[in-house]
CSV table of C-alpha atoms and ligand atoms in Angstrom, one decimal:
chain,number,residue,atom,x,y,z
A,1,UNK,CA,-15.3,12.2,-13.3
A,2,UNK,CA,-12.5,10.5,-15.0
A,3,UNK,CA,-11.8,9.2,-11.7
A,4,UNK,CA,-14.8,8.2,-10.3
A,5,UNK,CA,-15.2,6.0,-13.2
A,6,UNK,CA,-12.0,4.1,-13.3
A,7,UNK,CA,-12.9,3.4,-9.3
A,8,UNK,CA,-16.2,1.8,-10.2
A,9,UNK,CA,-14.1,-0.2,-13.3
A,10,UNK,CA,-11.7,-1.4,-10.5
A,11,UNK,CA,-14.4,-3.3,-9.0
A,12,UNK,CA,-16.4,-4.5,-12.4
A,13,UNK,CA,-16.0,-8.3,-12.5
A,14,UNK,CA,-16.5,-8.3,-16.4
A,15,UNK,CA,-14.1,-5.4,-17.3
A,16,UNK,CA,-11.7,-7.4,-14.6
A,17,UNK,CA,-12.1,-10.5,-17.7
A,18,UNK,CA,-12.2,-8.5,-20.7
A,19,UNK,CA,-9.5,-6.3,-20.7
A,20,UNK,CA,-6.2,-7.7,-19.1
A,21,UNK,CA,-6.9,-10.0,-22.6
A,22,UNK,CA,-5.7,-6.9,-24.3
A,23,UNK,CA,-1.8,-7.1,-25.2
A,24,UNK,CA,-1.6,-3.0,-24.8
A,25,UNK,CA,-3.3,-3.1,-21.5
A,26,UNK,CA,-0.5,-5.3,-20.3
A,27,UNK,CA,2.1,-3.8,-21.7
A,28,UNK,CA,0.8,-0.8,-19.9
A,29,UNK,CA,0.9,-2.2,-16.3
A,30,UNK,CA,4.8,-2.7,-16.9
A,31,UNK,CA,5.2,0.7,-15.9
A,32,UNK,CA,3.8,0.2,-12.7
A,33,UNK,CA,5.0,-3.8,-11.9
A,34,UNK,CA,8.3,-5.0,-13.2
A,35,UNK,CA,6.1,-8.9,-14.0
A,36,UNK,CA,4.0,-11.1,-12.9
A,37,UNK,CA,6.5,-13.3,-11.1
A,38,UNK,CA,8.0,-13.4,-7.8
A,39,UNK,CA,11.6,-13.7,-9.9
A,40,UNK,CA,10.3,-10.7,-11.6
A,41,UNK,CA,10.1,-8.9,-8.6
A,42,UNK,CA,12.8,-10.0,-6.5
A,43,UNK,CA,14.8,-8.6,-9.7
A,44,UNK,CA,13.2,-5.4,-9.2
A,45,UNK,CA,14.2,-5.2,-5.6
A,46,UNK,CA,18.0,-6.2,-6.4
A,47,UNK,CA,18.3,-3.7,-8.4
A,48,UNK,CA,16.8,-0.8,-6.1
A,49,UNK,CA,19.3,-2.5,-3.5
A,50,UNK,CA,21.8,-1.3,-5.4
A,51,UNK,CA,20.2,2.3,-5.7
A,52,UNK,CA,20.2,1.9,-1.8
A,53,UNK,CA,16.5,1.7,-1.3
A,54,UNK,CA,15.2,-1.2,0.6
A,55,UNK,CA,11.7,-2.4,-1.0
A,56,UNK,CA,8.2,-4.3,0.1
A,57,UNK,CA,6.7,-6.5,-1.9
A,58,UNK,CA,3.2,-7.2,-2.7
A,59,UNK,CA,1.4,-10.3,-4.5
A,60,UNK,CA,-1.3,-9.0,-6.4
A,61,UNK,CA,-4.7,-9.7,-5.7
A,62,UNK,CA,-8.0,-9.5,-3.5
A,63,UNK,CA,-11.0,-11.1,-2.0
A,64,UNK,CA,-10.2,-15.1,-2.6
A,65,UNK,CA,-13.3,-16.7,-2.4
A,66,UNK,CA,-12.3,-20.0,-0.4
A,67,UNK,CA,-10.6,-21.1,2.1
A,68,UNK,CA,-8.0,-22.7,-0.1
A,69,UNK,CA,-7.5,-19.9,-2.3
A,70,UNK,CA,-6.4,-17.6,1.1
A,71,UNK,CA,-4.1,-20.8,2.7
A,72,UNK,CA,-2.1,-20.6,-0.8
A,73,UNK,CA,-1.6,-16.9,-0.7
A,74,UNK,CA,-0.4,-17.6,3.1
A,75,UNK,CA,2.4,-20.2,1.4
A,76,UNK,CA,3.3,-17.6,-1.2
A,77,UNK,CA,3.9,-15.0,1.4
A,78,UNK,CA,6.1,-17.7,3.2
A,79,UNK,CA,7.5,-18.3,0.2
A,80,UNK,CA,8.4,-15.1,-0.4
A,81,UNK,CA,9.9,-14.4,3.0
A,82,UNK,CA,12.5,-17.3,2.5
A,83,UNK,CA,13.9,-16.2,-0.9
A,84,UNK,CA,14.2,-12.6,0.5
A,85,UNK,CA,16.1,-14.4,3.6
A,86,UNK,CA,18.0,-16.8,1.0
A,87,UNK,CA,19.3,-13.4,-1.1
A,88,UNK,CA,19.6,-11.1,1.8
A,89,UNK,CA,17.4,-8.6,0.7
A,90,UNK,CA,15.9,-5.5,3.3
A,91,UNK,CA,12.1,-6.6,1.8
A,92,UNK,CA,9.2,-6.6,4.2
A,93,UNK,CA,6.0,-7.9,2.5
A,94,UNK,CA,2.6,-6.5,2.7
A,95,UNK,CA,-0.7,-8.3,2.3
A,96,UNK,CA,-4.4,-7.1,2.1
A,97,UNK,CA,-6.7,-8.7,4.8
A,98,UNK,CA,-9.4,-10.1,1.9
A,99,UNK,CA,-6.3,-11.7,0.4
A,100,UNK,CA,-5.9,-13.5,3.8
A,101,UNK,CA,-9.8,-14.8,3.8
A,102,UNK,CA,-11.4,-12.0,5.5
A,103,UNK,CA,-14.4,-12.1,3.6
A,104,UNK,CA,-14.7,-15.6,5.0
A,105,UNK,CA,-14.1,-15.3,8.5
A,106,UNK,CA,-11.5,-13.0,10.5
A,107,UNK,CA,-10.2,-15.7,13.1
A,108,UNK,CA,-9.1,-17.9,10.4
A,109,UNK,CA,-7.7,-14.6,8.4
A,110,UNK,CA,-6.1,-13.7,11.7
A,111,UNK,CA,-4.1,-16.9,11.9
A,112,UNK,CA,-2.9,-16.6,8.1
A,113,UNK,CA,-1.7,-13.2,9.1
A,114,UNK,CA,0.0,-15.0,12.6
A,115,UNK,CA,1.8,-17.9,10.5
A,116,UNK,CA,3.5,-15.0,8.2
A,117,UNK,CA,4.4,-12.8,11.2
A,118,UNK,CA,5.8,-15.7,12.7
A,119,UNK,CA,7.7,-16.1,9.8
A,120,UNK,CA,9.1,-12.9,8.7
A,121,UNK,CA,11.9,-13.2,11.9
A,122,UNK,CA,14.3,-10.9,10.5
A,123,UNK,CA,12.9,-10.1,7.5
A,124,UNK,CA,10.9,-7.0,8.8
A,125,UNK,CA,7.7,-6.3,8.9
A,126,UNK,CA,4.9,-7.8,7.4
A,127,UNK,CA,2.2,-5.0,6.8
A,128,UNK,CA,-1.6,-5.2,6.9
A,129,UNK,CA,-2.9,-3.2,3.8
A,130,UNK,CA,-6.0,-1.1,4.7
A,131,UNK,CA,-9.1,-1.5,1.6
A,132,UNK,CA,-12.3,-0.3,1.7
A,133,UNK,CA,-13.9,1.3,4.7
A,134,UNK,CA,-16.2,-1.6,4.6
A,135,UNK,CA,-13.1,-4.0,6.0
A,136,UNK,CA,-11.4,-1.2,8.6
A,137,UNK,CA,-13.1,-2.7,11.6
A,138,UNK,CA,-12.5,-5.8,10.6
A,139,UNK,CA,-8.9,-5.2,10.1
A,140,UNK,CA,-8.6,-3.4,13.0
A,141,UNK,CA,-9.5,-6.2,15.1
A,142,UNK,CA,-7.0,-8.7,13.3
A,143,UNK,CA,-4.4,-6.1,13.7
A,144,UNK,CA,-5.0,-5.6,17.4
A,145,UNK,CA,-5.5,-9.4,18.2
A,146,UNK,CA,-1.9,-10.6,16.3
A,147,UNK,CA,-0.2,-7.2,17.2
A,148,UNK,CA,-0.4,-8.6,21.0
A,149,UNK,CA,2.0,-11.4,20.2
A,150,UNK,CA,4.0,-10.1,17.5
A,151,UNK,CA,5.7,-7.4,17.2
A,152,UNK,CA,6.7,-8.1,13.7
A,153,UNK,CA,3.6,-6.9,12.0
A,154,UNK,CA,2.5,-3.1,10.8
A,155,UNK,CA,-0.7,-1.9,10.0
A,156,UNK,CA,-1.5,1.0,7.0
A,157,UNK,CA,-4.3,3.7,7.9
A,158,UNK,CA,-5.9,5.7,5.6
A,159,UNK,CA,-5.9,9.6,5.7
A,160,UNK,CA,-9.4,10.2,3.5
A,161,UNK,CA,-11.7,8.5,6.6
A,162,UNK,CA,-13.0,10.7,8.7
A,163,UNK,CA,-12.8,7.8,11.6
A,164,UNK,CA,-8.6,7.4,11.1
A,165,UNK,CA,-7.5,10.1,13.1
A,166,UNK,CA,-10.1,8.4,16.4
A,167,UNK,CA,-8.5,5.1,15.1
A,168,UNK,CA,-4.9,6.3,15.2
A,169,UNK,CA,-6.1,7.8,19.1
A,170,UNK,CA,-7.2,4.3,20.0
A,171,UNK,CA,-4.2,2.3,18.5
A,172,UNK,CA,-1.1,4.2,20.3
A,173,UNK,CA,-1.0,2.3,23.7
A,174,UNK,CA,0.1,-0.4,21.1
A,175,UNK,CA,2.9,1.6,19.9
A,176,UNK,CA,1.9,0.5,16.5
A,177,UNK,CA,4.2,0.5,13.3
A,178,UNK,CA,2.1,2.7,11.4
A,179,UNK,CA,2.1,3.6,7.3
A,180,UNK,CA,0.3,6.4,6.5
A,181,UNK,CA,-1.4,6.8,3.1
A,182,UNK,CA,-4.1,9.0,1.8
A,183,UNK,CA,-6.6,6.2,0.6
A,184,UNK,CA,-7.2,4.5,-2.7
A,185,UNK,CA,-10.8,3.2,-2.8
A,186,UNK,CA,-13.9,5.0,-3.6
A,187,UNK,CA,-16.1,6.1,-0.6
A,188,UNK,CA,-19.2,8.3,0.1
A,189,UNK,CA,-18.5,12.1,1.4
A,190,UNK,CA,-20.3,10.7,4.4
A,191,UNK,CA,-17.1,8.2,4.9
A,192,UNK,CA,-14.3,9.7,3.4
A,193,UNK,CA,-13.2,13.4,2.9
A,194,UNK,CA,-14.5,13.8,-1.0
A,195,UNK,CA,-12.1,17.1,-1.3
A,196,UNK,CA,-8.3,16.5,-1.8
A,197,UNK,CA,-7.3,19.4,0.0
A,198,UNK,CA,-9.3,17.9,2.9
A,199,UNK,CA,-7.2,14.6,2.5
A,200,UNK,CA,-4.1,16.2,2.3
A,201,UNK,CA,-4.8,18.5,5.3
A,202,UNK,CA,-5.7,15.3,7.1
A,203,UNK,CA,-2.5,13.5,6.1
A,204,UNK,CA,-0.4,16.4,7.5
A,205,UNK,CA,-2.4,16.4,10.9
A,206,UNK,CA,-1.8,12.4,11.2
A,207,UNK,CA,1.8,12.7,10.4
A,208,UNK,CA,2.1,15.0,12.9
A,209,UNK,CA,0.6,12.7,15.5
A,210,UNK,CA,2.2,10.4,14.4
A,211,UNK,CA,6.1,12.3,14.6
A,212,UNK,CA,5.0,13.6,18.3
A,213,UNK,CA,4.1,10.0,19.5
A,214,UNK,CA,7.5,9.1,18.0
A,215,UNK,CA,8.8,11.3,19.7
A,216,UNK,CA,7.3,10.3,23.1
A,217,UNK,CA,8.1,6.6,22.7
A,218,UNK,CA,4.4,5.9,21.7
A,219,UNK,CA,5.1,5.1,18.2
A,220,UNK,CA,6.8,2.4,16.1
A,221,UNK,CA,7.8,2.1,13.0
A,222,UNK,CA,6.6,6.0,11.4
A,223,UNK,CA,6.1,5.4,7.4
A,224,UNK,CA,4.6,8.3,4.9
A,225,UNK,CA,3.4,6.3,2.2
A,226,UNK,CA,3.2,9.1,-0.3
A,227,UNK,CA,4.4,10.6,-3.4
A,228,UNK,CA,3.5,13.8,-2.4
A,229,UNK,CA,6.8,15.9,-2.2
A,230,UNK,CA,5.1,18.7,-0.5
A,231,UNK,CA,3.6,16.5,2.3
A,232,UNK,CA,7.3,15.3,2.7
A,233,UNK,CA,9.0,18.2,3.0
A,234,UNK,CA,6.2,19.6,5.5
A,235,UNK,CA,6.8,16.2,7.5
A,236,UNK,CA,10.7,16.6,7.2
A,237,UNK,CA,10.3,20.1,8.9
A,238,UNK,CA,8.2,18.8,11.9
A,239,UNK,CA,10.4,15.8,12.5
A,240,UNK,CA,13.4,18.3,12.7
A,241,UNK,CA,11.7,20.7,15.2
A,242,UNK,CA,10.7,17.6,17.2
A,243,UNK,CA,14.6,16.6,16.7
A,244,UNK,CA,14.0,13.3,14.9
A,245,UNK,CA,16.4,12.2,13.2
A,246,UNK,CA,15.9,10.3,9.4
A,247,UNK,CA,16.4,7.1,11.4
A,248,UNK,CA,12.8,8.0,13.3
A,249,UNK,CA,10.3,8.3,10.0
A,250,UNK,CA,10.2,7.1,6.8
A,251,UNK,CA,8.6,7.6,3.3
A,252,UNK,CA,7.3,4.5,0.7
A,253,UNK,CA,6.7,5.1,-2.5
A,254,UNK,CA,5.2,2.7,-4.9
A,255,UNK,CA,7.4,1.3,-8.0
A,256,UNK,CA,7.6,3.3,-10.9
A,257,UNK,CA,5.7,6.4,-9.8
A,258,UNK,CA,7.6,9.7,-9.5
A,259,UNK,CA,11.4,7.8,-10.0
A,260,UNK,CA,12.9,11.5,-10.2
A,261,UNK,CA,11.4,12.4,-6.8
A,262,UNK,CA,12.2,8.6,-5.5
A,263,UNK,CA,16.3,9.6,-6.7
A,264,UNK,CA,16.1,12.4,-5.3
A,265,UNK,CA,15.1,11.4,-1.7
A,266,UNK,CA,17.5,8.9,-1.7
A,267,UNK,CA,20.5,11.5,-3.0
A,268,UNK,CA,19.3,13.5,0.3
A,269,UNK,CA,19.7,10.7,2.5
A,270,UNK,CA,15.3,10.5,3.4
A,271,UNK,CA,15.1,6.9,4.3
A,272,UNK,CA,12.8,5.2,1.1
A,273,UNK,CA,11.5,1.6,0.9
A,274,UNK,CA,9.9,1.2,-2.7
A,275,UNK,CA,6.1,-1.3,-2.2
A,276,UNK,CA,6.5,-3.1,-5.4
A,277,UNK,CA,3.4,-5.3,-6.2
A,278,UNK,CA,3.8,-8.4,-8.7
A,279,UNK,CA,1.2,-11.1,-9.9
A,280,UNK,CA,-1.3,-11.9,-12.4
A,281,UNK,CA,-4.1,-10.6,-10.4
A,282,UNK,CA,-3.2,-6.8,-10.9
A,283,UNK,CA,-6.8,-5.6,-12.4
A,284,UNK,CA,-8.7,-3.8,-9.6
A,285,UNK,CA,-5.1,-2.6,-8.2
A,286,UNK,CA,-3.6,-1.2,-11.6
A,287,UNK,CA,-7.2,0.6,-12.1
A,288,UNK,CA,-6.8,2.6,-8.8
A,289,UNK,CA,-2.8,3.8,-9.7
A,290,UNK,CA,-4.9,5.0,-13.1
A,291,UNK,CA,-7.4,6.7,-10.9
A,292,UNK,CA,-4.6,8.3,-8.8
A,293,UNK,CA,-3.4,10.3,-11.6
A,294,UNK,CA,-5.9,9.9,-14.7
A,295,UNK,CA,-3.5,11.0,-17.2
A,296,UNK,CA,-2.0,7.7,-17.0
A,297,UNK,CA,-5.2,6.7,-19.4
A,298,UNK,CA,-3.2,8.4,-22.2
A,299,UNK,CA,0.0,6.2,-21.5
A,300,UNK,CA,-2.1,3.1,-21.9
A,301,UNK,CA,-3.8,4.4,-25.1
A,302,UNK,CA,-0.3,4.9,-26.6
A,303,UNK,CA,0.4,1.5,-26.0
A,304,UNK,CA,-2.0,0.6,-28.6
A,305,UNK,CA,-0.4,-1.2,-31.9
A,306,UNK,CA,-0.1,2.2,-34.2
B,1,LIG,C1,3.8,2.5,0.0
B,1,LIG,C2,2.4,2.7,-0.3
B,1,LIG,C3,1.5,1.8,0.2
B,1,LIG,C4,0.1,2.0,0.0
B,1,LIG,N1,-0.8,1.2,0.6
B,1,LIG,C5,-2.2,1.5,0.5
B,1,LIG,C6,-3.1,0.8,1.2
B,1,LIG,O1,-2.8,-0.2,1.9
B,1,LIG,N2,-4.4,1.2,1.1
B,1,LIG,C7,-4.8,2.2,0.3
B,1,LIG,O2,-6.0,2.6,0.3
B,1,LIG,N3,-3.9,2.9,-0.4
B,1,LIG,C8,-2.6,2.6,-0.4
B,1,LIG,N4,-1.7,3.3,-1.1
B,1,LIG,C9,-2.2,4.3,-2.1
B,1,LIG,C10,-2.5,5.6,-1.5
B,1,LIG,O3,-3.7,5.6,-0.8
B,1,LIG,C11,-2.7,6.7,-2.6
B,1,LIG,O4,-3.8,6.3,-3.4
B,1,LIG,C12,-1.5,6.9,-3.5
B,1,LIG,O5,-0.3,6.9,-2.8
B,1,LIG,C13,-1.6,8.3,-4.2
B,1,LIG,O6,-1.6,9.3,-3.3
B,1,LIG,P1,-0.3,10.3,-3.0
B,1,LIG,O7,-0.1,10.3,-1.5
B,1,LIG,O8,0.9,9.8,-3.7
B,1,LIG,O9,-0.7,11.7,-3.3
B,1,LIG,P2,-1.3,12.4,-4.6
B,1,LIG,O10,-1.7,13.8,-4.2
B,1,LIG,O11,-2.4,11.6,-5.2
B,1,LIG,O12,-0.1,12.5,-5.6
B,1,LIG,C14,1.1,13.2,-5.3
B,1,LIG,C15,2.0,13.3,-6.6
B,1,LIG,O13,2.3,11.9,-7.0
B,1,LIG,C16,1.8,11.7,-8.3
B,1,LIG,N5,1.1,10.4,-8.3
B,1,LIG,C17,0.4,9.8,-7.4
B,1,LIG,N6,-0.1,8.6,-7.8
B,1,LIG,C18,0.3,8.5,-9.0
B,1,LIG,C19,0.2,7.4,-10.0
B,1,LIG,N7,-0.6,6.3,-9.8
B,1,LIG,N8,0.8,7.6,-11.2
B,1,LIG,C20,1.5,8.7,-11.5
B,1,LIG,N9,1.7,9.7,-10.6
B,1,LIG,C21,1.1,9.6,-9.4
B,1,LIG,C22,0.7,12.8,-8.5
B,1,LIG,O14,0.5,13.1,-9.9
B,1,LIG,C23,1.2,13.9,-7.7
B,1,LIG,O15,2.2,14.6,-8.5
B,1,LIG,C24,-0.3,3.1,-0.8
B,1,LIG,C25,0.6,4.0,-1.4
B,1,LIG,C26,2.0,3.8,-1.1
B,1,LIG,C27,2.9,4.8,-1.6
C-alpha cells in the first residue's frame, strides 16, 4: 500500500512543489545524493575512487518540456564528461530518454543521445536509463538506431516487464552492453510482474541469459544493477560454472543504499560501479528509492526539527 502510494506521489506535480520546500525533506535526500551539484558529486566519486569503486553519475531529472530544456541537459552531460576526463575519474554517465526530449520527438532525442556518445571517447559508457513501460519502445528504437554507430553507449532493461526477456531475445545480435535492474515505476499486473518473487525469479532467468551470451561472445558489457545480495551470489555461481571470470559481469549499486554490502563486494574483489544521481530535480527519483524500501519514510520523519 505504502508503496503504491509513494509511486503515484512520484508522479504528483503539486506534491513535486510542496514538499522539496521542506528543510527535513531535504536533509533526508542526503542519504541518498551527496548535493545538488556536479562538484558535489564528482566529490562523491573521488572518494569511492579511493575505496576502489569506479562510479556513474546521473543528473537529476525527467520529462523537460522544450526543446531547450533537453539541448541544456545534452551540455551538462558534455559537461560532465570533460571534468571526469580533466580529473581522471572511471565515471560513465547515465541519462533517462525524457531527459533527452523524448516526449518531444525521438529523432531529435536520438541525436542528443549521439552528441554524448560521441563524446564520452574514453570515458566509458554512457547508459540509456529505462522509465516507464510507456517509453520502452521508444527507447528501444533510439538505443538500436545510435547503438549502430557507437559502440560507446549501454542500454538498462527492466526485469518486472513481462516483454524484457523477448526484448533482451531481440537485442543480442547487437551484442548490447546491458544493465539489468528489476524496475522502479509503477505498472499494471497486465505490464509488469505485480509479485516480487515473480521479479526476482525474472531477474535470475535474464542474468542468466545474459552470463551465457557472455559467454558466447553475444554480450557486452554484463551489469546487475541490484542490491539484492542473494541475486548476486546466485549470479556469482552461474558465472563460475560458465567459467567467467569477475572481469566478464558486473554489479551497480546506487549511492548510499546497502554501503555494508557495497564494502563487502568490493573486499571480495566483485567488480562494483556506484550510480550516484545529483541535481535539484530529485523529487519523482527520491520518491521511488522511498518506495523501494518504505521504511525509509521513518528516516525522513526523524529528520523533522524535534
Ligand atoms: C545502478 C542502478 C541503476 C538503476 N537504473 C534504473 C533504471 O534505469 N530504471 C529503473 O526502472 N530502475 C532502475 N534502478 C532501480 C531498480 O529498478 C530497483 O528499483 C532498485 O535497484 C531496488 O531493487 P533491488 O534490485 O535493489 O532489489 P530489492 O529486492 O528491492 O532490494 C534488495 C535489498 O536492497 C535493499 N534496498 C533496495 N532499495 C533500497 C532503498 N531505496 N533504500 C534502502 N534499501 C534498499 C532492500 O531493502 C533489500 O534488502 C537502478 C538501480 C541500480 C542499482
Amino acid at each position: 500500500m505504502l508503496r503504491t502510494a509513494l509511486l503515484w506521489a512520484s508522479t504528483n506535480p503539486f506534491l513535486a512543489r510542496r514538499l522539496p520546500r521542506y528543510a527535513f525533506v531535504r536533509r533526508a535526500t542526503r542519504r541518498f545524493m551527496p548535493g545538488e551539484t556536479l562538484d558535489d558529486a564528482l566529490r562523491a566519486a573521488e572518494g569511492l575512487r579511493g575505496r576502489g569503486a569506479p562510479t556513474t553519475l546521473t543528473l537529476l531529472g525527467e520529462n523537460v518540456a522544450t526543446a531547450a530544456e533537453a539541448d541544456a541537459v545534452t551540455d551538462q552531460y558534455l559537461g560532465i564528461l570533460e571534468a571526469v576526463r580533466g580529473r581522471g575519474l572511471d565515471t560513465e554517465v547515465s541519462v533517462k530518454p525524457t531527459q533527452l526530449g523524448l516526449d518531444l520527438g525521438l529523432d531529435a532525442a536520438r541525436r542528443r543521445l549521439e552528441r554524448m556518445a560521441e563524446a564520452s571517447g574514453q570515458a566509458g559508457l554512457v547508459w540509456l536509463d529505462m522509465e516507464s513501460s510507456a517509453y520502452v519502445d521508444r527507447t528501444l528504437e533510439m538505443f538500436r538506431a545510435v547503438r549502430q554507430d557507437h559502440a560507446g553507449v549501454g542500454l538498462c532493461l527492466q526485469a518486472y516487464l513481462r516483454r524484457t526477456e523477448g526484448d533482451l531475445e531481440d537485442l543480442l545480435p547487437l551484442s548490447p552492453a546491458i544493465r539489468l535492474v528489476k524496475g522502479a515505476y509503477r505498472e499494471p499486473p497486465e505490464v509488469a510482474f505485480p509479485r516480487k518473487k515473480d521479479v526476482d525469479r525474472a531477474f535470475v532467468r535474464l542474468a542468466a541469459v545474459l552470463l551465457e551470451a557472455r559467454k558466447a561472445g553475444r554480450a557486452g558489457r554484463v551489469v546487475l544493477g541490484t542490491h539484492d545480495g542473494r541475486i548476486v551470489a546466485e549470479a556469482g555461481s552461474l558465472a563460475r560454472e560458465l567459467g567467467l571470470g569477475p572481469g566478464h559481469w558486473e554489479v551497480a549499486m546506487l549511492y548510499g543504499i546497502r554501503t555494508g554490502e557495497q564494502g563487502r563486494l568490493l573486499r571480495e574483489g566483485v567488480p562494483l560501479r556506484i550510480l550516484i544521481s545529483y541535481g535539484t530535480a530529485w523529487f519523482p527519483w527520491y520518491m521511488r528509492r522511498l518506495a523501494e524500501r518504505p521504511a525509509n519514510v521513518w528516516f525522513v520523519l526523524k529528520q523533522l526539527p524535534g
